[in-house]
PDB file of C-alpha atoms in Angstrom:
ATOM      1  CA  UNK N   1     -81.604  16.293 127.885  1.00 89.00           C
ATOM      2  CA  UNK N   2     -79.059  18.702 126.177  1.00 97.00           C
ATOM      3  CA  UNK N   3     -79.083  22.376 126.221  1.00 98.00           C
ATOM      4  CA  UNK N   4     -78.127  25.560 123.737  1.00 98.00           C
ATOM      5  CA  UNK N   5     -77.603  29.157 123.926  1.00 98.00           C
ATOM      6  CA  UNK N   6     -79.136  31.825 121.769  1.00 98.00           C
ATOM      7  CA  UNK N   7     -79.346  35.278 122.123  1.00 98.00           C
ATOM      8  CA  UNK N   8     -81.697  37.590 120.595  1.00 98.00           C
ATOM      9  CA  UNK N   9     -79.685  40.397 118.930  1.00 98.00           C
ATOM     10  CA  UNK N  10     -80.247  44.153 119.007  1.00 98.00           C
ATOM     11  CA  UNK N  11     -82.558  44.345 115.856  1.00 97.00           C
ATOM     12  CA  UNK N  12     -84.894  41.780 117.242  1.00 98.00           C
ATOM     13  CA  UNK N  13     -85.495  43.278 120.831  1.00 98.00           C
ATOM     14  CA  UNK N  14     -85.613  46.094 118.854  1.00 98.00           C
ATOM     15  CA  UNK N  15     -88.379  45.141 117.173  1.00 98.00           C
ATOM     16  CA  UNK N  16     -90.124  43.573 119.909  1.00 98.00           C
ATOM     17  CA  UNK N  17     -90.092  39.870 118.175  1.00 98.00           C
ATOM     18  CA  UNK N  18     -88.829  38.183 121.279  1.00 98.00           C
ATOM     19  CA  UNK N  19     -92.050  36.627 121.892  1.00 98.00           C
ATOM     20  CA  UNK N  20     -92.859  35.354 118.489  1.00 98.00           C
ATOM     21  CA  UNK N  21     -89.324  34.231 118.119  1.00 98.00           C
ATOM     22  CA  UNK N  22     -89.922  32.423 121.467  1.00 98.00           C
ATOM     23  CA  UNK N  23     -92.467  30.550 119.945  1.00 98.00           C
ATOM     24  CA  UNK N  24     -90.806  28.921 117.194  1.00 98.00           C
ATOM     25  CA  UNK N  25     -88.789  27.304 119.808  1.00 98.00           C
ATOM     26  CA  UNK N  26     -91.616  26.130 122.096  1.00 97.00           C
ATOM     27  CA  UNK N  27     -93.643  24.764 119.218  1.00 97.00           C
ATOM     28  CA  UNK N  28     -90.907  22.360 118.297  1.00 97.00           C
ATOM     29  CA  UNK N  29     -91.098  21.397 122.122  1.00 97.00           C
ATOM     30  CA  UNK N  30     -87.802  23.520 123.263  1.00 98.00           C
ATOM     31  CA  UNK N  31     -88.110  24.998 126.972  1.00 98.00           C
ATOM     32  CA  UNK N  32     -86.483  27.992 127.940  1.00 97.00           C
ATOM     33  CA  UNK N  33     -83.784  26.969 131.017  1.00 96.00           C
ATOM     34  CA  UNK N  34     -82.921  30.543 131.792  1.00 96.00           C
ATOM     35  CA  UNK N  35     -82.699  34.044 130.116  1.00 97.00           C
ATOM     36  CA  UNK N  36     -81.445  37.595 131.071  1.00 98.00           C
ATOM     37  CA  UNK N  37     -82.156  41.317 129.627  1.00 98.00           C
ATOM     38  CA  UNK N  38     -78.604  42.707 129.242  1.00 98.00           C
ATOM     39  CA  UNK N  39     -77.061  46.294 127.789  1.00 98.00           C
ATOM     40  CA  UNK N  40     -74.307  44.638 125.194  1.00 98.00           C
ATOM     41  CA  UNK N  41     -70.517  45.861 126.632  1.00 98.00           C
ATOM     42  CA  UNK N  42     -67.724  46.182 124.675  1.00 98.00           C
ATOM     43  CA  UNK N  43     -65.192  42.947 126.657  1.00 98.00           C
ATOM     44  CA  UNK N  44     -68.488  40.843 125.952  1.00 98.00           C
ATOM     45  CA  UNK N  45     -68.717  41.587 122.555  1.00 98.00           C
ATOM     46  CA  UNK N  46     -65.431  41.132 121.807  1.00 98.00           C
ATOM     47  CA  UNK N  47     -65.317  37.647 123.681  1.00 98.00           C
ATOM     48  CA  UNK N  48     -68.260  36.271 122.048  1.00 98.00           C
ATOM     49  CA  UNK N  49     -67.198  36.834 118.680  1.00 96.00           C
ATOM     50  CA  UNK N  50     -63.381  36.326 119.334  1.00 96.00           C
ATOM     51  CA  UNK N  51     -63.082  33.790 116.649  1.00 94.00           C
ATOM     52  CA  UNK N  52     -64.624  36.283 113.703  1.00 94.00           C
ATOM     53  CA  UNK N  53     -62.712  39.087 115.196  1.00 96.00           C
ATOM     54  CA  UNK N  54     -59.383  37.276 114.652  1.00 97.00           C
ATOM     55  CA  UNK N  55     -59.837  35.924 110.963  1.00 96.00           C
ATOM     56  CA  UNK N  56     -61.880  39.287 109.501  1.00 93.00           C
ATOM     57  CA  UNK N  57     -59.592  41.759 112.100  1.00 94.00           C
ATOM     58  CA  UNK N  58     -60.891  45.425 113.812  1.00 94.00           C
ATOM     59  CA  UNK N  59     -62.528  46.311 110.635  1.00 92.00           C
ATOM     60  CA  UNK N  60     -64.873  43.610 111.517  1.00 93.00           C
ATOM     61  CA  UNK N  61     -64.695  44.010 115.582  1.00 95.00           C
ATOM     62  CA  UNK N  62     -65.947  47.914 114.784  1.00 96.00           C
ATOM     63  CA  UNK N  63     -68.894  46.790 112.724  1.00 94.00           C
ATOM     64  CA  UNK N  64     -69.836  44.268 115.865  1.00 96.00           C
ATOM     65  CA  UNK N  65     -69.341  46.741 118.328  1.00 97.00           C
ATOM     66  CA  UNK N  66     -71.350  49.236 116.119  1.00 96.00           C
ATOM     67  CA  UNK N  67     -74.371  46.485 115.874  1.00 96.00           C
ATOM     68  CA  UNK N  68     -74.309  45.859 119.568  1.00 97.00           C
ATOM     69  CA  UNK N  69     -72.474  47.990 122.064  1.00 98.00           C
ATOM     70  CA  UNK N  70     -74.948  49.996 124.652  1.00 98.00           C
ATOM     71  CA  UNK N  71     -77.857  47.810 123.160  1.00 98.00           C
ATOM     72  CA  UNK N  72     -80.347  45.738 124.644  1.00 98.00           C
ATOM     73  CA  UNK N  73     -79.760  41.881 124.214  1.00 98.00           C
ATOM     74  CA  UNK N  74     -81.590  38.793 125.330  1.00 98.00           C
ATOM     75  CA  UNK N  75     -78.864  35.785 126.347  1.00 98.00           C
ATOM     76  CA  UNK N  76     -81.026  32.285 125.944  1.00 98.00           C
ATOM     77  CA  UNK N  77     -80.909  28.876 127.691  1.00 98.00           C
ATOM     78  CA  UNK N  78     -83.047  26.630 125.898  1.00 98.00           C
ATOM     79  CA  UNK N  79     -82.919  22.592 126.699  1.00 98.00           C
ATOM     80  CA  UNK N  80     -84.262  19.393 124.719  1.00 97.00           C
ATOM     81  CA  UNK N  81     -83.253  16.617 123.014  1.00 96.00           C
ATOM     82  CA  UNK N  82     -79.724  15.368 122.853  1.00 95.00           C
ATOM     83  CA  UNK N  83     -79.719  17.150 118.960  1.00 97.00           C
ATOM     84  CA  UNK N  84     -80.561  20.346 120.519  1.00 98.00           C
ATOM     85  CA  UNK N  85     -78.322  22.610 118.772  1.00 98.00           C
ATOM     86  CA  UNK N  86     -78.623  21.263 115.812  1.00 98.00           C
ATOM     87  CA  UNK N  87     -82.737  22.034 116.019  1.00 98.00           C
ATOM     88  CA  UNK N  88     -82.094  25.051 117.078  1.00 98.00           C
ATOM     89  CA  UNK N  89     -79.946  25.886 113.953  1.00 98.00           C
ATOM     90  CA  UNK N  90     -82.629  24.485 111.760  1.00 98.00           C
ATOM     91  CA  UNK N  91     -85.345  26.642 113.449  1.00 98.00           C
ATOM     92  CA  UNK N  92     -83.317  30.029 113.441  1.00 98.00           C
ATOM     93  CA  UNK N  93     -82.771  29.450 109.784  1.00 98.00           C
ATOM     94  CA  UNK N  94     -79.304  30.575 107.377  1.00 97.00           C
ATOM     95  CA  UNK N  95     -77.272  32.685 108.770  1.00 95.00           C
ATOM     96  CA  UNK N  96     -77.950  35.464 105.452  1.00 96.00           C
ATOM     97  CA  UNK N  97     -81.740  36.312 105.828  1.00 96.00           C
ATOM     98  CA  UNK N  98     -82.009  37.081 102.387  1.00 96.00           C
ATOM     99  CA  UNK N  99     -81.362  33.055 101.613  1.00 97.00           C
ATOM    100  CA  UNK N 100     -83.142  31.871 105.209  1.00 98.00           C
ATOM    101  CA  UNK N 101     -85.985  29.445 104.426  1.00 97.00           C
ATOM    102  CA  UNK N 102     -89.827  30.467 105.023  1.00 97.00           C
ATOM    103  CA  UNK N 103     -90.845  28.734 108.399  1.00 98.00           C
ATOM    104  CA  UNK N 104     -87.503  29.453 110.376  1.00 98.00           C
ATOM    105  CA  UNK N 105     -86.884  32.189 112.249  1.00 98.00           C
ATOM    106  CA  UNK N 106     -85.003  34.852 110.056  1.00 98.00           C
ATOM    107  CA  UNK N 107     -86.958  33.174 106.928  1.00 97.00           C
ATOM    108  CA  UNK N 108     -90.085  35.051 108.607  1.00 98.00           C
ATOM    109  CA  UNK N 109     -89.017  37.726 110.407  1.00 97.00           C
ATOM    110  CA  UNK N 110     -85.553  38.438 109.254  1.00 95.00           C
ATOM    111  CA  UNK N 111     -86.753  40.928 106.650  1.00 94.00           C
ATOM    112  CA  UNK N 112     -84.663  39.672 104.014  1.00 93.00           C
ATOM    113  CA  UNK N 113     -81.340  41.381 104.731  1.00 95.00           C
ATOM    114  CA  UNK N 114     -78.558  40.046 102.973  1.00 96.00           C
ATOM    115  CA  UNK N 115     -74.925  40.173 102.646  1.00 95.00           C
ATOM    116  CA  UNK N 116     -74.431  42.206  99.297  1.00 96.00           C
ATOM    117  CA  UNK N 117     -76.842  44.985 101.321  1.00 96.00           C
ATOM    118  CA  UNK N 118     -74.958  45.180 104.695  1.00 94.00           C
ATOM    119  CA  UNK N 119     -71.529  45.190 102.966  1.00 92.00           C
ATOM    120  CA  UNK N 120     -72.832  48.283 100.742  1.00 95.00           C
ATOM    121  CA  UNK N 121     -74.179  49.877 103.603  1.00 94.00           C
ATOM    122  CA  UNK N 122     -71.339  49.183 105.930  1.00 91.00           C
ATOM    123  CA  UNK N 123     -72.128  46.922 108.731  1.00 91.00           C
ATOM    124  CA  UNK N 124     -72.951  43.805 109.470  1.00 91.00           C
ATOM    125  CA  UNK N 125     -76.248  42.432 108.604  1.00 94.00           C
ATOM    126  CA  UNK N 126     -78.701  41.984 110.324  1.00 96.00           C
ATOM    127  CA  UNK N 127     -79.939  38.355 111.298  1.00 97.00           C
ATOM    128  CA  UNK N 128     -82.165  38.696 114.606  1.00 98.00           C
ATOM    129  CA  UNK N 129     -80.343  35.803 116.686  1.00 98.00           C
ATOM    130  CA  UNK N 130     -77.466  34.308 117.394  1.00 98.00           C
ATOM    131  CA  UNK N 131     -77.177  30.611 117.655  1.00 98.00           C
ATOM    132  CA  UNK N 132     -73.888  28.463 119.408  1.00 98.00           C
ATOM    133  CA  UNK N 133     -72.995  26.037 117.033  1.00 97.00           C
ATOM    134  CA  UNK N 134     -71.248  23.641 118.909  1.00 97.00           C
ATOM    135  CA  UNK N 135     -70.982  22.376 122.419  1.00 97.00           C
ATOM    136  CA  UNK N 136     -67.857  24.034 123.120  1.00 97.00           C
ATOM    137  CA  UNK N 137     -69.257  27.376 121.654  1.00 97.00           C
ATOM    138  CA  UNK N 138     -72.256  26.967 124.169  1.00 98.00           C
ATOM    139  CA  UNK N 139     -70.142  26.821 127.035  1.00 97.00           C
ATOM    140  CA  UNK N 140     -67.949  29.514 126.213  1.00 97.00           C
ATOM    141  CA  UNK N 141     -70.994  31.810 125.272  1.00 98.00           C
ATOM    142  CA  UNK N 142     -72.370  30.740 128.323  1.00 98.00           C
ATOM    143  CA  UNK N 143     -69.726  31.644 130.527  1.00 98.00           C
ATOM    144  CA  UNK N 144     -69.796  35.169 128.489  1.00 98.00           C
ATOM    145  CA  UNK N 145     -73.694  36.017 129.434  1.00 98.00           C
ATOM    146  CA  UNK N 146     -74.728  33.830 131.573  1.00 98.00           C
ATOM    147  CA  UNK N 147     -72.067  33.076 133.912  1.00 96.00           C
ATOM    148  CA  UNK N 148     -74.046  31.965 136.606  1.00 95.00           C
ATOM    149  CA  UNK N 149     -75.954  29.066 135.308  1.00 94.00           C
ATOM    150  CA  UNK N 150     -73.441  26.021 135.773  1.00 84.00           C
ATOM    151  CA  UNK N 151     -73.162  23.174 133.019  1.00 79.00           C
TER     152      UNK N 151
END
């Protein structure tokens, strides 16, 4: 039995896609361990995207703040088999919705946003959901968004 972390981003929340997104996990035998509805703070955003901000700099940080700050997000802990992280990432689909396969969350619900369009518009790509990519990321991200949950 394993766990992973996902977070519904402001674009998913604003479009009311929470139920639809959860159905993708449910039909694959994945359970919700816990979730919360929160307003994203600068501290949490910077901590969550710390590695990416270090790589791409303060301009990227500002784009993340524009996307998240003072907006509603839904951090979620999911549980399932030992391969839960990889399984959830397959269900979520490619980071760039324009390249995500049909049958995935981003492919079906992502409105086809692309990196090229987001760069041209001076923003980050709208891709509905974050999914942790490693056991270390799961622990770190849970400690940021759902610190009362004990791993």
